CSV table of C-alpha atoms in Angstrom, one decimal:
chain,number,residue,atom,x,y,z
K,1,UNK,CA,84.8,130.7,44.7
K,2,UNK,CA,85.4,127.3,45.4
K,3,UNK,CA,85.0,124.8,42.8
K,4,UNK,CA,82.6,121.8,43.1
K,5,UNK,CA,85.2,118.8,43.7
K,6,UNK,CA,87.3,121.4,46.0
K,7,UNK,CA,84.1,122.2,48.1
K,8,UNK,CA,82.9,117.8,48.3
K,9,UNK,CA,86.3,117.8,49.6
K,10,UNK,CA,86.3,120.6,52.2
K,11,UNK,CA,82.5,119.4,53.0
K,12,UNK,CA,83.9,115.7,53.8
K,13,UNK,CA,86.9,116.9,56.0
K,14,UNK,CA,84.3,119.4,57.6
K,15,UNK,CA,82.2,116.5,58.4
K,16,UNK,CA,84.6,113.6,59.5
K,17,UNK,CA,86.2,116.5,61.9
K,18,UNK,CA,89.3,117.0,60.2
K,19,UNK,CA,90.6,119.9,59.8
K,20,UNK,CA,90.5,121.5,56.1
K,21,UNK,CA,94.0,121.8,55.6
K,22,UNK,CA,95.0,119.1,57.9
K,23,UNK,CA,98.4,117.4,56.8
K,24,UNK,CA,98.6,114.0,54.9
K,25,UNK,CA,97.2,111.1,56.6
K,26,UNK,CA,100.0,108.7,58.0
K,27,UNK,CA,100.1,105.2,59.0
K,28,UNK,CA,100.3,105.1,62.6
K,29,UNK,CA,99.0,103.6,65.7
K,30,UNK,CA,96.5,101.5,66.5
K,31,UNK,CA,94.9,103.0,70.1
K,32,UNK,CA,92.3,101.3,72.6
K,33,UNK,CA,91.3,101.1,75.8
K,34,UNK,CA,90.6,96.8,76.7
K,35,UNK,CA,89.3,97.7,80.1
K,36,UNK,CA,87.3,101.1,80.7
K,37,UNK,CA,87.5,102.8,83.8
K,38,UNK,CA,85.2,102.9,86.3
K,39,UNK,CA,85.3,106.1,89.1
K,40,UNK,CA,86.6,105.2,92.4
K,41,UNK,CA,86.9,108.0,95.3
K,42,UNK,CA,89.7,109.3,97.1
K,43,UNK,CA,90.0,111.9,99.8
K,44,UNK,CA,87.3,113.3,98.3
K,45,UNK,CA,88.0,113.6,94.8
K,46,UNK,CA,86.7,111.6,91.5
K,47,UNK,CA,90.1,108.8,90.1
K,48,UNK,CA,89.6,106.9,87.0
K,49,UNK,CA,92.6,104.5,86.4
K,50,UNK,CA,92.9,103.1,83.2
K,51,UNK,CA,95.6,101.8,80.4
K,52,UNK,CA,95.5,103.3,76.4
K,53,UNK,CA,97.4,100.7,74.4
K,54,UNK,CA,99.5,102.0,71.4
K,55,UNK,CA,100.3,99.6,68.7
K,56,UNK,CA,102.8,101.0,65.6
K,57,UNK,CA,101.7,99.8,62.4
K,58,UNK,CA,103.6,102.1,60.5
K,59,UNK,CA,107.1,101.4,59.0
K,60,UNK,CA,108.2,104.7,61.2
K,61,UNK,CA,109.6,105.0,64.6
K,62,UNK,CA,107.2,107.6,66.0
K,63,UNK,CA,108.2,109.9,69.1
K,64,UNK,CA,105.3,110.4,71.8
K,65,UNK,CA,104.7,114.3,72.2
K,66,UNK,CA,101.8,114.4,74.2
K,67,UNK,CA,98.8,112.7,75.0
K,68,UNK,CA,94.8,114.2,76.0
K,69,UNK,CA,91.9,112.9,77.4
K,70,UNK,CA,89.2,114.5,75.9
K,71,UNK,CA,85.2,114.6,76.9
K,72,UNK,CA,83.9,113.3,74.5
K,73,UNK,CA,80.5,115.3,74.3
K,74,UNK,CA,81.6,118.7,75.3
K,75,UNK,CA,85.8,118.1,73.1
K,76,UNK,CA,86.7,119.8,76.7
K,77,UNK,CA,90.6,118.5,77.8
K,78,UNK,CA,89.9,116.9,80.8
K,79,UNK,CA,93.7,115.6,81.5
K,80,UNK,CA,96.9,115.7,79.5
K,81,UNK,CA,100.8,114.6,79.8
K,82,UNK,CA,103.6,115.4,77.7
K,83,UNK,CA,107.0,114.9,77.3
K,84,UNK,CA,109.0,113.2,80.4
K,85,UNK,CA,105.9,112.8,81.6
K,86,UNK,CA,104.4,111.1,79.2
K,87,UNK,CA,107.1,109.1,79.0
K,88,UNK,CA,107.4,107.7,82.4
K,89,UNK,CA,103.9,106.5,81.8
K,90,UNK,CA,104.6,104.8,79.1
K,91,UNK,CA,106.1,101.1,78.7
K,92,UNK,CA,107.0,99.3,75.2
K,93,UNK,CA,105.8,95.5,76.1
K,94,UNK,CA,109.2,94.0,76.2
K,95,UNK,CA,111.4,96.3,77.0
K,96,UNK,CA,112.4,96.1,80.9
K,97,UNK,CA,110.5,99.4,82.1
K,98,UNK,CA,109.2,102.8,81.6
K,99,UNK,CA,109.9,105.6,80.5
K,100,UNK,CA,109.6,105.0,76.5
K,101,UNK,CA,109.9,108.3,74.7
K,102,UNK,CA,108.9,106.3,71.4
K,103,UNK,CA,107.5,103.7,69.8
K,104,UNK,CA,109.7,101.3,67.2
K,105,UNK,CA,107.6,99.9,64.1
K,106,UNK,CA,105.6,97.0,64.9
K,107,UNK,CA,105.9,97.7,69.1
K,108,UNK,CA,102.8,98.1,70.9
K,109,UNK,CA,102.9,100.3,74.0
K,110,UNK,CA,100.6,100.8,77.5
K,111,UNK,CA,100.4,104.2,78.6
K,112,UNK,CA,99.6,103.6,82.5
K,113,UNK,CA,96.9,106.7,83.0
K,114,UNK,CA,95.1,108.0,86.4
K,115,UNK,CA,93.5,111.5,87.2
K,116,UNK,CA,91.5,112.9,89.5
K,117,UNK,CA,89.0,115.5,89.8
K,118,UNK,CA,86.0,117.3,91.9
K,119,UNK,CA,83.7,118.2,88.4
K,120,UNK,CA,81.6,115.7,87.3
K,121,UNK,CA,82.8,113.2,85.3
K,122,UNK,CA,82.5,112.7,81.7
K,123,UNK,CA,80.0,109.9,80.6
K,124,UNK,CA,82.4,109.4,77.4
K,125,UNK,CA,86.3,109.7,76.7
K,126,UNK,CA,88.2,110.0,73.9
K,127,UNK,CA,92.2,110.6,73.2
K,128,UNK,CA,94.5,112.7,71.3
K,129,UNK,CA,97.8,111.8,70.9
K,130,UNK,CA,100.6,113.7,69.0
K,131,UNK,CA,103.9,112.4,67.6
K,132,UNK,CA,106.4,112.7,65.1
K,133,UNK,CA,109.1,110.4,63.5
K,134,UNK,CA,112.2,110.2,65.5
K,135,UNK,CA,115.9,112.1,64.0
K,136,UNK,CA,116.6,109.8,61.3
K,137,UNK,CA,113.7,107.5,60.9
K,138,UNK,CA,113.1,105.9,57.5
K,139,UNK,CA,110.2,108.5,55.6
K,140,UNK,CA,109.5,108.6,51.9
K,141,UNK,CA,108.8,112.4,52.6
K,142,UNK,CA,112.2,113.2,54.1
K,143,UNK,CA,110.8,116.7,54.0
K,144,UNK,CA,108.2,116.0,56.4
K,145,UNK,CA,109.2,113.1,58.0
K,146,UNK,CA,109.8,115.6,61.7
K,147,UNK,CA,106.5,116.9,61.3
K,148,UNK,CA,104.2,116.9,64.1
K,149,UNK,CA,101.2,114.1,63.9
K,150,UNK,CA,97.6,113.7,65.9
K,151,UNK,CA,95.9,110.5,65.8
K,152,UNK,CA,92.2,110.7,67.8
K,153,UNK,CA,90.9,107.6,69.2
K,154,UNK,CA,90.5,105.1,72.2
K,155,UNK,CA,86.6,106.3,72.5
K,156,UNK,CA,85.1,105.0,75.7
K,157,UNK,CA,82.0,105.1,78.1
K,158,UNK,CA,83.0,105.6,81.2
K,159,UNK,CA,81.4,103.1,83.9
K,160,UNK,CA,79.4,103.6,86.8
K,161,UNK,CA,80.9,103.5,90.5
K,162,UNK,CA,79.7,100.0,92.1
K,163,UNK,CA,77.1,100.4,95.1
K,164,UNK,CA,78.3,98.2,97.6
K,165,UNK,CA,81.1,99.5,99.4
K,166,UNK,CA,83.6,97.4,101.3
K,167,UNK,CA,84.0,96.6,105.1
K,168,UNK,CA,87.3,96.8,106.4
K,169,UNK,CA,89.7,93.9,105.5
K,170,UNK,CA,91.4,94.3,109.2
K,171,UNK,CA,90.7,95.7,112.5
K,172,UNK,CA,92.5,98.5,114.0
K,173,UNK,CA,96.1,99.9,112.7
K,174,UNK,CA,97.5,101.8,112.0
K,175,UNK,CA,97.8,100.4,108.6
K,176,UNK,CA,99.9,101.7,106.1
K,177,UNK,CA,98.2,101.2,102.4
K,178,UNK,CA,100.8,100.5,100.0
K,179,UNK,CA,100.6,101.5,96.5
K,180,UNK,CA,101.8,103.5,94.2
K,181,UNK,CA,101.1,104.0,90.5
K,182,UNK,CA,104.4,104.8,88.9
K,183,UNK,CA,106.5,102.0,90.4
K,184,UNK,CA,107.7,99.7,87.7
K,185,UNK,CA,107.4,96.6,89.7
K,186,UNK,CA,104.3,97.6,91.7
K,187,UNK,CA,100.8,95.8,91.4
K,188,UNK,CA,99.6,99.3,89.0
K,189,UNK,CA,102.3,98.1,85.9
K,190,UNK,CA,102.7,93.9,86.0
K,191,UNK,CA,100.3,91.8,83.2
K,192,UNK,CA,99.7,88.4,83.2
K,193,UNK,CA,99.3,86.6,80.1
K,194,UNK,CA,97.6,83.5,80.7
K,195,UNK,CA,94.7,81.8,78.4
K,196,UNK,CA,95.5,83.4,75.4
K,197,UNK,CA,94.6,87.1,77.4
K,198,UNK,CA,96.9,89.6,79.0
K,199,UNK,CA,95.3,90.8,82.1
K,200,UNK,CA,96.2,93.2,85.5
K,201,UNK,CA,95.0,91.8,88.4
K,202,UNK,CA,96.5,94.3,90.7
K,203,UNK,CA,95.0,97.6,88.8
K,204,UNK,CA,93.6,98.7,92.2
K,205,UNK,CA,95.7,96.7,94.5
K,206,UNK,CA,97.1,97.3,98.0
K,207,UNK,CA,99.4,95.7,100.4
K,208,UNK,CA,98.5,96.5,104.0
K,209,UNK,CA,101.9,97.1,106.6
K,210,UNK,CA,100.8,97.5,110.1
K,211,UNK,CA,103.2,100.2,112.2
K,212,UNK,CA,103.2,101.8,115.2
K,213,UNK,CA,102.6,105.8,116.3
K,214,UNK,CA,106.6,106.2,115.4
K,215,UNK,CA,106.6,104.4,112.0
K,216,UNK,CA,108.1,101.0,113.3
K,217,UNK,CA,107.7,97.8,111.5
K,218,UNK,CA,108.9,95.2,113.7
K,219,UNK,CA,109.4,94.8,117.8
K,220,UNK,CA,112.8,93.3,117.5
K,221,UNK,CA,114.6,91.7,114.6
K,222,UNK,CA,112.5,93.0,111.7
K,223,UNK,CA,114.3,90.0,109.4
K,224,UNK,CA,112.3,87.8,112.1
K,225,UNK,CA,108.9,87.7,110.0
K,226,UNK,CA,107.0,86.5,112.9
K,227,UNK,CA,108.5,89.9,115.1
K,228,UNK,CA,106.5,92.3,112.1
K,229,UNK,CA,103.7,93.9,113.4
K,230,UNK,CA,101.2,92.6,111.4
K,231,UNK,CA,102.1,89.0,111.1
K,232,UNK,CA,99.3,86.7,112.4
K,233,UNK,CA,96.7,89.5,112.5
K,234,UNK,CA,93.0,88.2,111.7
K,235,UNK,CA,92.3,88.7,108.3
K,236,UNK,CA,88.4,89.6,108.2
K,237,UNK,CA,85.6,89.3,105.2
K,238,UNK,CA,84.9,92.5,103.5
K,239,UNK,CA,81.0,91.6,102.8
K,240,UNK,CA,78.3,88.8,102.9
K,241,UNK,CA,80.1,86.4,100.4
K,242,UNK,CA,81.2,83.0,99.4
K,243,UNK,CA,84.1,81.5,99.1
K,244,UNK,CA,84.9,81.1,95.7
K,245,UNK,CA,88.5,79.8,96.0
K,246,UNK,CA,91.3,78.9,98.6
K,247,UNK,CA,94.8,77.7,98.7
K,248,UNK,CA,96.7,76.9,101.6
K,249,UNK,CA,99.8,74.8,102.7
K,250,UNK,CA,102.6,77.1,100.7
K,251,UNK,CA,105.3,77.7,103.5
K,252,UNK,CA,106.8,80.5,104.4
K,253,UNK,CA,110.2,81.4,105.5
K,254,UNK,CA,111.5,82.5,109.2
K,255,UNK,CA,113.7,85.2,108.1
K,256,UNK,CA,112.6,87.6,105.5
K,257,UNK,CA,116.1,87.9,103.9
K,258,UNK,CA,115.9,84.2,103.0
K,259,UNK,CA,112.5,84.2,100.8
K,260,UNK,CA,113.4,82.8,97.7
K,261,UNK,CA,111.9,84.1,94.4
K,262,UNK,CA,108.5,82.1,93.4
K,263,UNK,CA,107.0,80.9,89.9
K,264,UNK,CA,104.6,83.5,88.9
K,265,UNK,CA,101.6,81.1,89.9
K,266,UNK,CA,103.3,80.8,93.1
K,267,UNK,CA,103.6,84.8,94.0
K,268,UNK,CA,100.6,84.8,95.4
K,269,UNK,CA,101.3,82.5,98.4
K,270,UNK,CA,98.4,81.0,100.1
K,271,UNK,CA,95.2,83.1,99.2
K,272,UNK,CA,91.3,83.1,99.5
K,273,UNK,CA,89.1,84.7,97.3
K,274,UNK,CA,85.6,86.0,98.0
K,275,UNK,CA,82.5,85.8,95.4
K,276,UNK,CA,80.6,89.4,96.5
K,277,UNK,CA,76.7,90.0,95.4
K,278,UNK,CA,77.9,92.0,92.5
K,279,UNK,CA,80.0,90.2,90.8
K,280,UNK,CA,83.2,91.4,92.3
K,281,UNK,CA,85.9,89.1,93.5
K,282,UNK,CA,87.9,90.3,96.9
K,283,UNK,CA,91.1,88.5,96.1
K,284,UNK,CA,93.2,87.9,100.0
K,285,UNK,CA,97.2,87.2,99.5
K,286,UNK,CA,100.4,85.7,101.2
K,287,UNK,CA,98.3,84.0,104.4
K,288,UNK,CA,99.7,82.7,106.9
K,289,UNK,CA,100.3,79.0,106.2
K,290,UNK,CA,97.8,76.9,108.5
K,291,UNK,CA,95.2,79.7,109.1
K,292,UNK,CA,92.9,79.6,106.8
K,293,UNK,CA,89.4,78.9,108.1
K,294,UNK,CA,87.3,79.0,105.2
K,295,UNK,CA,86.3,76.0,102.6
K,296,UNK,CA,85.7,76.5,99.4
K,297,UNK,CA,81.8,77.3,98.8
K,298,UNK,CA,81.6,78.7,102.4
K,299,UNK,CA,79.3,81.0,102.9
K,300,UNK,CA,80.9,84.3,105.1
K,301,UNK,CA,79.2,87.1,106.9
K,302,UNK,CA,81.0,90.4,106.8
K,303,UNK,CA,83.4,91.0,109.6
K,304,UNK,CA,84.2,87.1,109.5
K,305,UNK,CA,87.9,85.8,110.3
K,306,UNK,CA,88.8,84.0,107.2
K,307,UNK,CA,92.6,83.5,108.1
K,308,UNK,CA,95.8,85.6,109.3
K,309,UNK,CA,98.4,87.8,107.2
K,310,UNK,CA,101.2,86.0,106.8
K,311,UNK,CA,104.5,85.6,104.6
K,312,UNK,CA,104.1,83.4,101.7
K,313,UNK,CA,104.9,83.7,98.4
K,314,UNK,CA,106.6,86.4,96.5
K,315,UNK,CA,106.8,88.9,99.3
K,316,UNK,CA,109.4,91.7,100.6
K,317,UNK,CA,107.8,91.3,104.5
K,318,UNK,CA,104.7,90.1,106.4
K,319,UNK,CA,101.5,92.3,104.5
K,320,UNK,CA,98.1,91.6,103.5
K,321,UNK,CA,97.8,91.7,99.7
K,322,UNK,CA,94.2,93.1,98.9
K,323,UNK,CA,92.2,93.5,95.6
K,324,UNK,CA,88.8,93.2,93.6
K,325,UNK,CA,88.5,91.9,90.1
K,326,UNK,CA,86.3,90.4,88.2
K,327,UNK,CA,87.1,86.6,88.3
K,328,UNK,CA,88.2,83.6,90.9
K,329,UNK,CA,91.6,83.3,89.5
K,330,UNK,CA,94.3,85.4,90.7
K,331,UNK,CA,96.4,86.0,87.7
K,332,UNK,CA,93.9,85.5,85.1
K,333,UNK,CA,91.2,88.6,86.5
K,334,UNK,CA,90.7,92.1,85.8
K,335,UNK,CA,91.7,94.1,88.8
K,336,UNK,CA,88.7,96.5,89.4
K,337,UNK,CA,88.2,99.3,91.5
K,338,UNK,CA,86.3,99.3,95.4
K,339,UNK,CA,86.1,101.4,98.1
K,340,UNK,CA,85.4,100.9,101.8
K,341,UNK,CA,82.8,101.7,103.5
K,342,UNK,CA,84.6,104.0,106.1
K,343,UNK,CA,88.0,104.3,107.9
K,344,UNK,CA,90.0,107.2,110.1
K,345,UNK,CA,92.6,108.9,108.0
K,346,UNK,CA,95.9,109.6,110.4
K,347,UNK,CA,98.2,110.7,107.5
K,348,UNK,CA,100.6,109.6,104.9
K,349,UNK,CA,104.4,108.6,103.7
K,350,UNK,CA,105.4,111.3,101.7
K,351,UNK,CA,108.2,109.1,100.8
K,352,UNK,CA,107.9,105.4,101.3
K,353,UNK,CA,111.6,104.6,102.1
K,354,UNK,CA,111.3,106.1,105.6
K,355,UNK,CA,108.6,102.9,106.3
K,356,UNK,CA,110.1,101.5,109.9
K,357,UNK,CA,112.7,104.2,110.3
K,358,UNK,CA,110.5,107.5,110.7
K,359,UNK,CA,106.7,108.2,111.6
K,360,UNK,CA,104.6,108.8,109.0
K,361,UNK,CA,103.5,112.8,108.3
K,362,UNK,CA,100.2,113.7,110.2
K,363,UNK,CA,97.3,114.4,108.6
K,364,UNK,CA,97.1,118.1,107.5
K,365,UNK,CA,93.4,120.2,107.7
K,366,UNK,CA,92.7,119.8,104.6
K,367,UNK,CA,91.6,116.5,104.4
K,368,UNK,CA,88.8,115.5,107.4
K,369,UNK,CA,90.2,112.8,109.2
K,370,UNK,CA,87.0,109.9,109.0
K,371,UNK,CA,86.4,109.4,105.4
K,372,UNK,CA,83.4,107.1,103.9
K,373,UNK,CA,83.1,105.2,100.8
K,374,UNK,CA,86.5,105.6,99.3
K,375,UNK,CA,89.4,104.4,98.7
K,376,UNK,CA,92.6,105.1,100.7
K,377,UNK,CA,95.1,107.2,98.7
K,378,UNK,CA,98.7,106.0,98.1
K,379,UNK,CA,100.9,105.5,100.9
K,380,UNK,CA,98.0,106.6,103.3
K,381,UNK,CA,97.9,105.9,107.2
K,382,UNK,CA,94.8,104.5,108.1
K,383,UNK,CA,92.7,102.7,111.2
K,384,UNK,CA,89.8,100.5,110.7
K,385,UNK,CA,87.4,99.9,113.9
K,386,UNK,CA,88.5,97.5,115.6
């Protein structure tokens, strides 16, 4: 028979969802979500993209063992990662890249998160995350110092998919779209600290490569930028907008070998951004210098030329850089997530190295080639009417 200060006890744990012989509480991390996802389709399937930041107030160096999404409303898993994976989503801030296997007192981490799938998704999120001290860490309870932790938080709603889908931001292709979540450098992983706020404009970015039907870049010289295929295509206005900002007159150079590295402010090149009827912002980089043919406060119909791709700024070739987010500024917006109102699928790049060298791998029947109100998925070959 349990006696009345043992049952209170057992009652409280019972009712604060902790288990009734759960270990000692720990001082760990602190976990959040600072932008919750919103659903965004591709090839058919539900994505939500989203970050779950880790910050170590304990005096211990913990070691990540896995991590859950969990519904919320139904305690369901609805995605998990563990181990290597795990780590390779993980970055420390200040250390150069991922993976991090742990997390050093006083070190906050992002754990770069994305899953898809065809049930319906849930209307709230939470996360589990278990860890343990790393060989050797400082403990008072040497005994139990390796013993395996759970911390549950990051509670979320998850938002609603926006209603106005996007026309296309070019005519024809094909068009290679360019982006992939795991690379270190890529738009998915780089913050931008400006205004007393870390932000990621490029959450949901995509640089658009125009090839050929054998996977060619360039007619010539591809260190010519004016012989890639894409250079000096019309760059076209997604939806009824206005102009909400423009810069033009950054140069660009000849040969692609010989762009220098920019200031972070300059990476963007020359650039227009678009104030859509929701609230969204279509952000338009590295333009060609001299092309742009929109004022800011413009009003533009969808469909409208509002310049040419081009080669300025930060850039590895000629490519239209394309995003939504949620302010004017470049660098100091929320990248959000869009989809377009409808394009031909042709097929993808299993691996992105063979870009100019090899075609790309045709679309299989699984996937039906004319897809509408998504996004393309990474590495995708795609045409846009022209």
């Amino acid at each position: 028979m349990l006696r009345p200060l043992t049952l209170a006890v057992s009652l409280y744990l019972l009712a604060t969802g902790m288990p009734v012989h759960a270990t000692a509480p720990v001082d760990s991390f602190d976990m959040s979500v600072p932008r919750a996802p919103v659903p965004v389709r591709v090839e058919g399937r539900q994505r939500l993209v989203y970050e779950v930041h880790l910050s170590n107030f304990s005096q211990t160096e913990w070691s990540l063992s896995d991590l859950q999404a969990i519904d919320a409303d139904t305690q369901a898993s609805v995605a998990a990662w563990s181990g290597a994976e795990l780590a390779a989503r993980t970055q420390v801030i200040g250390r150069a890249a991922a993976p991090a296997a742990s997390v050093k007192p006083g070190e906050r981490a992002v754990v770069y998160l994305e899953f898809e799938t065809t049930q319906p998704l849930p209307k709230r999120l939470r996360h589990r995350l278990s860890f343990a001290a790393v060989d050797g860490a400082a403990s008072k309870d040497a005994a139990t110092a390796s013993a395996p932790r759970t911390v549950i938080g990051a509670e979320l709603e998850v938002g609603n998919a926006a209603a106005l889908q996007l026309a296309p931001p070019l005519r024809g292709g094909p068009w290679v779209a360019i982006y992939a979540p795991q690379w270190p450098r890529g738009h998915r992983r780089v913050f931008y600290a400006l205004n007393g706020r870390a932000r990621l404009p490029g959450r949901h970015a995509i640089d658009w490569v125009r090839v050929d039907a054998d996977g060619r870049i360039a007619k010539g010289d591809a260190d010519i930028a004016a012989n890639r295929l894409g250079y000096g295509a019309d760059v076209l206005a997604v939806a009824d907008a206005r102009v909400a900002a423009v810069r033009d007159g950054q140069p660009e150079s000849v040969k692609v070998s010989d762009n220098p590295r920019h200031d972070f402010d300059q990476a963007a090149g020359n650039y227009v951004v678009l104030a859509l009827a929701d609230g969204r912002y279509a952000t338009y980089e590295h333009l060609r210098p001299g092309s742009i043919k929109v004022r800011e406060g413009d009003a533009v119909r969808v469909g409208q030329t509002i310049g040419a791709l081009g080669f300025t700024g930060d850039s590895t070739g000629p490519h239209l850089h394309f995003h939504l987010a949620d302010g004017r500024v470049p660098l100091a917006s929320e990248g959000v997530p869009y989809g377009f109102a409808g394009f031909r699928l042709l097929g993808h790049y299993p691996r992105l190295d063979q870009l100019g060298s090899k075609p790309w791998q045709a679309l299989s029947g699984e996937v039906a080639a004319e897809r509408v109100d998504e996004l393309p998925g990474s590495n995708s070959v795609v045409e846009f009417p022209r």
